[in-house]
PDB file of C-alpha atoms in Angstrom:
ATOM      1  CA  MET A   1      -4.503 -34.790  19.897  1.00 81.00           C
ATOM      2  CA  ILE A   2      -5.463 -32.278  22.571  1.00 85.00           C
ATOM      3  CA  LEU A   3      -7.991 -29.546  21.908  1.00 84.00           C
ATOM      4  CA  PRO A   4      -6.646 -26.016  22.413  1.00 78.00           C
ATOM      5  CA  VAL A   5      -7.889 -24.419  25.618  1.00 82.00           C
ATOM      6  CA  GLN A   6      -6.761 -20.946  24.717  1.00 86.00           C
ATOM      7  CA  ILE A   7      -7.196 -18.771  21.642  1.00 88.00           C
ATOM      8  CA  HIS A   8      -4.499 -16.211  21.003  1.00 92.00           C
ATOM      9  CA  LEU A   9      -5.138 -13.326  18.593  1.00 95.00           C
ATOM     10  CA  THR A  10      -2.729 -10.429  18.239  1.00 96.00           C
ATOM     11  CA  LEU A  11      -2.584  -6.977  16.716  1.00 97.00           C
ATOM     12  CA  PRO A  12       0.518  -6.160  14.667  1.00 97.00           C
ATOM     13  CA  ALA A  13       3.452  -4.653  16.580  1.00 96.00           C
ATOM     14  CA  TRP A  14       3.421  -1.509  14.421  1.00 97.00           C
ATOM     15  CA  THR A  15       0.120  -0.433  16.018  1.00 96.00           C
ATOM     16  CA  GLN A  16       1.986   0.426  19.224  1.00 92.00           C
ATOM     17  CA  GLN A  17       3.979   3.087  17.353  1.00 89.00           C
ATOM     18  CA  VAL A  18       1.090   4.503  15.313  1.00 87.00           C
ATOM     19  CA  VAL A  19      -1.669   4.849  17.907  1.00 93.00           C
ATOM     20  CA  ASP A  20      -1.615   7.614  20.517  1.00 93.00           C
ATOM     21  CA  MET A  21      -3.730   6.308  23.401  1.00 92.00           C
ATOM     22  CA  GLN A  22      -3.492   9.667  25.210  1.00 94.00           C
ATOM     23  CA  ARG A  23      -4.932  11.737  22.362  1.00 95.00           C
ATOM     24  CA  ARG A  24      -8.585  12.782  22.327  1.00 97.00           C
ATOM     25  CA  TYR A  25     -10.329  12.134  19.023  1.00 98.00           C
ATOM     26  CA  GLU A  26     -13.181  14.587  19.481  1.00 96.00           C
ATOM     27  CA  THR A  27     -14.922  14.645  16.100  1.00 98.00           C
ATOM     28  CA  PRO A  28     -16.423  11.830  14.040  1.00 98.00           C
ATOM     29  CA  GLU A  29     -13.982  12.744  11.272  1.00 98.00           C
ATOM     30  CA  GLU A  30     -10.962  12.358  13.574  1.00 98.00           C
ATOM     31  CA  GLN A  31     -12.273   9.018  14.813  1.00 98.00           C
ATOM     32  CA  VAL A  32     -12.935   7.620  11.338  1.00 98.00           C
ATOM     33  CA  MET A  33      -9.614   8.961  10.041  1.00 98.00           C
ATOM     34  CA  LEU A  34      -7.844   6.930  12.743  1.00 98.00           C
ATOM     35  CA  ALA A  35      -9.693   3.816  11.522  1.00 98.00           C
ATOM     36  CA  ILE A  36      -8.744   4.648   7.926  1.00 98.00           C
ATOM     37  CA  GLU A  37      -5.102   5.186   8.873  1.00 98.00           C
ATOM     38  CA  LEU A  38      -5.122   1.795  10.602  1.00 98.00           C
ATOM     39  CA  SER A  39      -6.546   0.158   7.472  1.00 98.00           C
ATOM     40  CA  ARG A  40      -3.983   1.886   5.275  1.00 97.00           C
ATOM     41  CA  MET A  41      -1.082   0.918   7.526  1.00 97.00           C
ATOM     42  CA  ASN A  42      -2.318  -2.665   7.762  1.00 97.00           C
ATOM     43  CA  VAL A  43      -2.026  -2.919   3.991  1.00 96.00           C
ATOM     44  CA  GLU A  44       1.307  -1.092   3.768  1.00 95.00           C
ATOM     45  CA  GLN A  45       2.809  -3.244   6.537  1.00 95.00           C
ATOM     46  CA  ASN A  46       1.472  -6.441   4.938  1.00 94.00           C
ATOM     47  CA  SER A  47      -0.172  -7.397   8.224  1.00 96.00           C
ATOM     48  CA  GLY A  48      -3.756  -7.895   7.057  1.00 96.00           C
ATOM     49  CA  GLY A  49      -6.632  -6.712   4.948  1.00 96.00           C
ATOM     50  CA  PRO A  50      -7.690  -3.107   4.332  1.00 97.00           C
ATOM     51  CA  PHE A  51      -9.860  -2.603   7.394  1.00 98.00           C
ATOM     52  CA  GLY A  52      -9.389  -0.642  10.602  1.00 98.00           C
ATOM     53  CA  ALA A  53     -11.614   0.157  13.558  1.00 98.00           C
ATOM     54  CA  ALA A  54     -11.409   2.017  16.859  1.00 98.00           C
ATOM     55  CA  VAL A  55     -13.579   2.090  19.986  1.00 98.00           C
ATOM     56  CA  PHE A  56     -14.047   5.372  21.863  1.00 98.00           C
ATOM     57  CA  THR A  57     -15.871   6.575  24.944  1.00 96.00           C
ATOM     58  CA  ASP A  58     -17.785   9.830  24.935  1.00 89.00           C
ATOM     59  CA  GLY A  59     -15.360  12.718  24.784  1.00 91.00           C
ATOM     60  CA  GLY A  60     -13.216  10.913  22.218  1.00 96.00           C
ATOM     61  CA  ARG A  61     -11.059   8.856  24.584  1.00 97.00           C
ATOM     62  CA  LEU A  62      -9.621   5.899  22.688  1.00 98.00           C
ATOM     63  CA  ILE A  63     -10.281   2.530  24.331  1.00 98.00           C
ATOM     64  CA  SER A  64      -9.013   0.139  21.679  1.00 98.00           C
ATOM     65  CA  ILE A  65      -8.238  -0.429  18.043  1.00 98.00           C
ATOM     66  CA  GLY A  66      -8.509  -3.306  15.627  1.00 98.00           C
ATOM     67  CA  VAL A  67      -7.223  -4.221  12.201  1.00 98.00           C
ATOM     68  CA  ASN A  68      -8.081  -7.136   9.957  1.00 98.00           C
ATOM     69  CA  ARG A  69      -5.992 -10.204  10.892  1.00 98.00           C
ATOM     70  CA  VAL A  70      -7.971 -13.006   9.207  1.00 96.00           C
ATOM     71  CA  ILE A  71      -5.172 -14.511   7.106  1.00 93.00           C
ATOM     72  CA  GLN A  72      -2.344 -13.885   9.561  1.00 94.00           C
ATOM     73  CA  GLN A  73      -4.250 -15.395  12.501  1.00 95.00           C
ATOM     74  CA  SER A  74      -6.022 -18.156  10.510  1.00 94.00           C
ATOM     75  CA  CYS A  75      -9.286 -16.927  11.977  1.00 96.00           C
ATOM     76  CA  SER A  76     -12.291 -15.844   9.936  1.00 96.00           C
ATOM     77  CA  LEU A  77     -13.561 -13.881  12.947  1.00 97.00           C
ATOM     78  CA  ALA A  78     -10.468 -11.628  13.162  1.00 98.00           C
ATOM     79  CA  HIS A  79     -12.057  -8.657  11.406  1.00 98.00           C
ATOM     80  CA  ALA A  80     -11.064  -5.123  12.421  1.00 98.00           C
ATOM     81  CA  GLU A  81     -14.326  -4.468  14.267  1.00 98.00           C
ATOM     82  CA  THR A  82     -14.281  -7.726  16.203  1.00 98.00           C
ATOM     83  CA  MET A  83     -10.618  -7.274  17.091  1.00 98.00           C
ATOM     84  CA  ALA A  84     -11.423  -3.775  18.398  1.00 98.00           C
ATOM     85  CA  TYR A  85     -14.399  -5.104  20.376  1.00 98.00           C
ATOM     86  CA  MET A  86     -12.441  -7.966  21.920  1.00 98.00           C
ATOM     87  CA  THR A  87      -9.560  -5.685  22.868  1.00 97.00           C
ATOM     88  CA  ALA A  88     -11.947  -3.140  24.427  1.00 98.00           C
ATOM     89  CA  GLN A  89     -13.843  -5.864  26.277  1.00 98.00           C
ATOM     90  CA  GLN A  90     -10.636  -7.238  27.747  1.00 97.00           C
ATOM     91  CA  ARG A  91      -9.347  -3.783  28.656  1.00 96.00           C
ATOM     92  CA  LEU A  92     -12.610  -2.797  30.371  1.00 97.00           C
ATOM     93  CA  GLN A  93     -13.374  -6.317  31.654  1.00 97.00           C
ATOM     94  CA  GLN A  94     -16.889  -5.865  30.305  1.00 97.00           C
ATOM     95  CA  PHE A  95     -18.563  -7.855  27.524  1.00 96.00           C
ATOM     96  CA  ARG A  96     -21.175  -5.116  26.979  1.00 98.00           C
ATOM     97  CA  LEU A  97     -19.023  -2.036  26.555  1.00 98.00           C
ATOM     98  CA  ASN A  98     -21.597   0.651  27.342  1.00 97.00           C
ATOM     99  CA  ALA A  99     -22.362  -1.067  30.656  1.00 96.00           C
ATOM    100  CA  ILE A 100     -19.520   1.053  32.081  1.00 94.00           C
ATOM    101  CA  GLY A 101     -21.973   3.972  32.107  1.00 95.00           C
ATOM    102  CA  LYS A 102     -20.457   5.869  29.183  1.00 96.00           C
ATOM    103  CA  LYS A 103     -21.519   6.203  25.569  1.00 97.00           C
ATOM    104  CA  ILE A 104     -19.414   4.011  23.292  1.00 98.00           C
ATOM    105  CA  THR A 105     -18.592   4.705  19.648  1.00 98.00           C
ATOM    106  CA  LEU A 106     -17.138   2.395  17.037  1.00 98.00           C
ATOM    107  CA  ALA A 107     -15.396   4.162  14.148  1.00 98.00           C
ATOM    108  CA  THR A 108     -14.689   1.896  11.206  1.00 98.00           C
ATOM    109  CA  SER A 109     -12.941   2.446   7.905  1.00 98.00           C
ATOM    110  CA  SER A 110     -15.695   0.553   6.055  1.00 98.00           C
ATOM    111  CA  GLN A 111     -19.281  -0.479   6.632  1.00 98.00           C
ATOM    112  CA  PRO A 112     -19.398  -3.591   8.804  1.00 98.00           C
ATOM    113  CA  CYS A 113     -19.960  -6.895   7.009  1.00 97.00           C
ATOM    114  CA  CYS A 114     -22.756  -9.201   8.134  1.00 97.00           C
ATOM    115  CA  GLN A 115     -20.554 -10.725  10.871  1.00 97.00           C
ATOM    116  CA  CYS A 116     -19.441  -7.382  12.290  1.00 98.00           C
ATOM    117  CA  TYR A 117     -22.977  -6.003  12.027  1.00 98.00           C
ATOM    118  CA  GLY A 118     -24.126  -8.730  14.419  1.00 97.00           C
ATOM    119  CA  ALA A 119     -21.172  -8.173  16.741  1.00 98.00           C
ATOM    120  CA  THR A 120     -22.005  -4.459  16.865  1.00 98.00           C
ATOM    121  CA  ILE A 121     -25.478  -5.219  18.161  1.00 97.00           C
ATOM    122  CA  TRP A 122     -24.142  -7.329  21.051  1.00 97.00           C
ATOM    123  CA  ALA A 123     -20.986  -5.353  21.916  1.00 98.00           C
ATOM    124  CA  GLY A 124     -22.753  -2.414  23.551  1.00 97.00           C
ATOM    125  CA  ILE A 125     -22.174   0.291  20.970  1.00 98.00           C
ATOM    126  CA  ASP A 126     -24.163   3.549  21.023  1.00 98.00           C
ATOM    127  CA  THR A 127     -22.804   5.137  17.838  1.00 98.00           C
ATOM    128  CA  LEU A 128     -21.408   3.590  14.666  1.00 98.00           C
ATOM    129  CA  LEU A 129     -19.291   5.825  12.418  1.00 98.00           C
ATOM    130  CA  ILE A 130     -18.557   4.498   8.925  1.00 98.00           C
ATOM    131  CA  GLY A 131     -16.127   5.547   6.185  1.00 98.00           C
ATOM    132  CA  ALA A 132     -16.570   3.508   2.977  1.00 98.00           C
ATOM    133  CA  ARG A 133     -19.785   1.728   2.032  1.00 98.00           C
ATOM    134  CA  SER A 134     -20.075  -2.015   1.446  1.00 97.00           C
ATOM    135  CA  GLU A 135     -20.426  -1.405  -2.293  1.00 97.00           C
ATOM    136  CA  ASP A 136     -17.052   0.390  -2.160  1.00 98.00           C
ATOM    137  CA  VAL A 137     -15.502  -2.630  -0.436  1.00 97.00           C
ATOM    138  CA  GLU A 138     -16.995  -5.075  -2.922  1.00 95.00           C
ATOM    139  CA  SER A 139     -16.137  -3.063  -6.029  1.00 95.00           C
ATOM    140  CA  LEU A 140     -12.601  -2.114  -4.958  1.00 96.00           C
ATOM    141  CA  THR A 141     -11.496  -5.359  -3.284  1.00 94.00           C
ATOM    142  CA  GLY A 142     -13.825  -8.093  -4.499  1.00 92.00           C
ATOM    143  CA  PHE A 143     -14.673  -9.139  -0.921  1.00 94.00           C
ATOM    144  CA  ASP A 144     -18.163 -10.473  -0.285  1.00 93.00           C
ATOM    145  CA  GLU A 145     -19.611  -8.472   2.607  1.00 95.00           C
ATOM    146  CA  GLY A 146     -22.535 -10.841   3.114  1.00 95.00           C
ATOM    147  CA  PRO A 147     -26.230 -10.140   3.561  1.00 96.00           C
ATOM    148  CA  LEU A 148     -27.615  -7.435   5.822  1.00 95.00           C
ATOM    149  CA  PRO A 149     -31.256  -6.657   6.594  1.00 95.00           C
ATOM    150  CA  ALA A 150     -32.791  -4.379   3.933  1.00 95.00           C
ATOM    151  CA  ASP A 151     -33.148  -1.619   6.542  1.00 97.00           C
ATOM    152  CA  TRP A 152     -29.958  -2.368   8.468  1.00 97.00           C
ATOM    153  CA  VAL A 153     -29.481   1.245   9.583  1.00 98.00           C
ATOM    154  CA  GLY A 154     -33.083   1.391  10.820  1.00 98.00           C
ATOM    155  CA  GLU A 155     -32.607  -1.889  12.676  1.00 98.00           C
ATOM    156  CA  LEU A 156     -29.532  -0.528  14.449  1.00 98.00           C
ATOM    157  CA  ASN A 157     -31.392   2.705  15.239  1.00 98.00           C
ATOM    158  CA  ARG A 158     -34.283   0.702  16.748  1.00 98.00           C
ATOM    159  CA  ARG A 159     -31.732  -0.987  19.007  1.00 97.00           C
ATOM    160  CA  GLY A 160     -30.383   2.373  20.184  1.00 98.00           C
ATOM    161  CA  ILE A 161     -27.348   2.531  17.901  1.00 98.00           C
ATOM    162  CA  ALA A 162     -26.975   5.779  15.945  1.00 98.00           C
ATOM    163  CA  VAL A 163     -25.339   5.382  12.524  1.00 98.00           C
ATOM    164  CA  GLN A 164     -23.386   7.983  10.550  1.00 98.00           C
ATOM    165  CA  ARG A 165     -22.190   6.958   7.094  1.00 98.00           C
ATOM    166  CA  ASP A 166     -19.848   8.337   4.447  1.00 98.00           C
ATOM    167  CA  ILE A 167     -17.487  10.036   6.909  1.00 98.00           C
ATOM    168  CA  CYS A 168     -14.225  10.657   5.029  1.00 98.00           C
ATOM    169  CA  ARG A 169     -15.525   8.215   2.416  1.00 98.00           C
ATOM    170  CA  GLU A 170     -13.033   9.203  -0.281  1.00 98.00           C
ATOM    171  CA  GLN A 171     -10.068   8.619   2.049  1.00 98.00           C
ATOM    172  CA  ALA A 172     -11.550   5.237   3.007  1.00 98.00           C
ATOM    173  CA  ARG A 173     -12.018   4.357  -0.656  1.00 98.00           C
ATOM    174  CA  ALA A 174      -8.371   5.318  -1.306  1.00 97.00           C
ATOM    175  CA  ALA A 175      -7.205   2.801   1.337  1.00 97.00           C
ATOM    176  CA  LEU A 176      -9.295   0.081  -0.327  1.00 97.00           C
ATOM    177  CA  ALA A 177      -7.911   1.021  -3.744  1.00 96.00           C
ATOM    178  CA  ARG A 178      -4.360   0.830  -2.365  1.00 95.00           C
ATOM    179  CA  TYR A 179      -5.053  -2.723  -1.204  1.00 95.00           C
ATOM    180  CA  ARG A 180      -6.243  -3.647  -4.685  1.00 94.00           C
ATOM    181  CA  GLU A 181      -3.155  -2.000  -6.187  1.00 93.00           C
ATOM    182  CA  LEU A 182      -0.772  -3.935  -3.923  1.00 91.00           C
ATOM    183  CA  GLN A 183      -2.726  -7.179  -3.756  1.00 79.00           C
ATOM    184  CA  GLY A 184      -0.626  -8.953  -6.364  1.00 52.00           C
ATOM    185  CA  GLN A 185       2.589  -7.808  -4.719  1.00 52.00           C
ATOM    186  CA  VAL A 186       1.662  -8.257  -1.061  1.00 43.00           C
ATOM    187  CA  TYR A 187      -0.599 -11.282  -0.795  1.00 39.00           C
TER     188      TYR A 187
END
């Protein structure tokens, strides 16, 4: 048996029709609502779990998106945030995104889990915008979000990452609830 020398992860085809790469998403609400719409569509299209994320430069220019693809790609790392980071890193040919000299924002439909929290530290993110909280994710979906430092927001702040929580939280919670509603039918 030969070991694979290439890893191939993909975003669903529907994302090409839903995402407008030319549009400016100028406010935190617009940025998080894109992430929420991605999470909602991912559930409705049966292409992954109820999580979406988007990477922006200052001025609201969209660099990349990500949706949860764990089951479809047989990869526990294929969370929405990590998919968005990897896509942005490939597009910019830069492993530390803010090394391009611009401020970088990650908008996510839900608070990053322990894995995505760590990835956020290393990806070169200046601002993290969050819709639903981890307790919303756990109570509405049953997913285990894993342990975070007690003062996780403070730790990100100390590393130069500004955090804004509860942006469009009710809309984000609705996407999680829709996943729970369809879970028996879809997965």
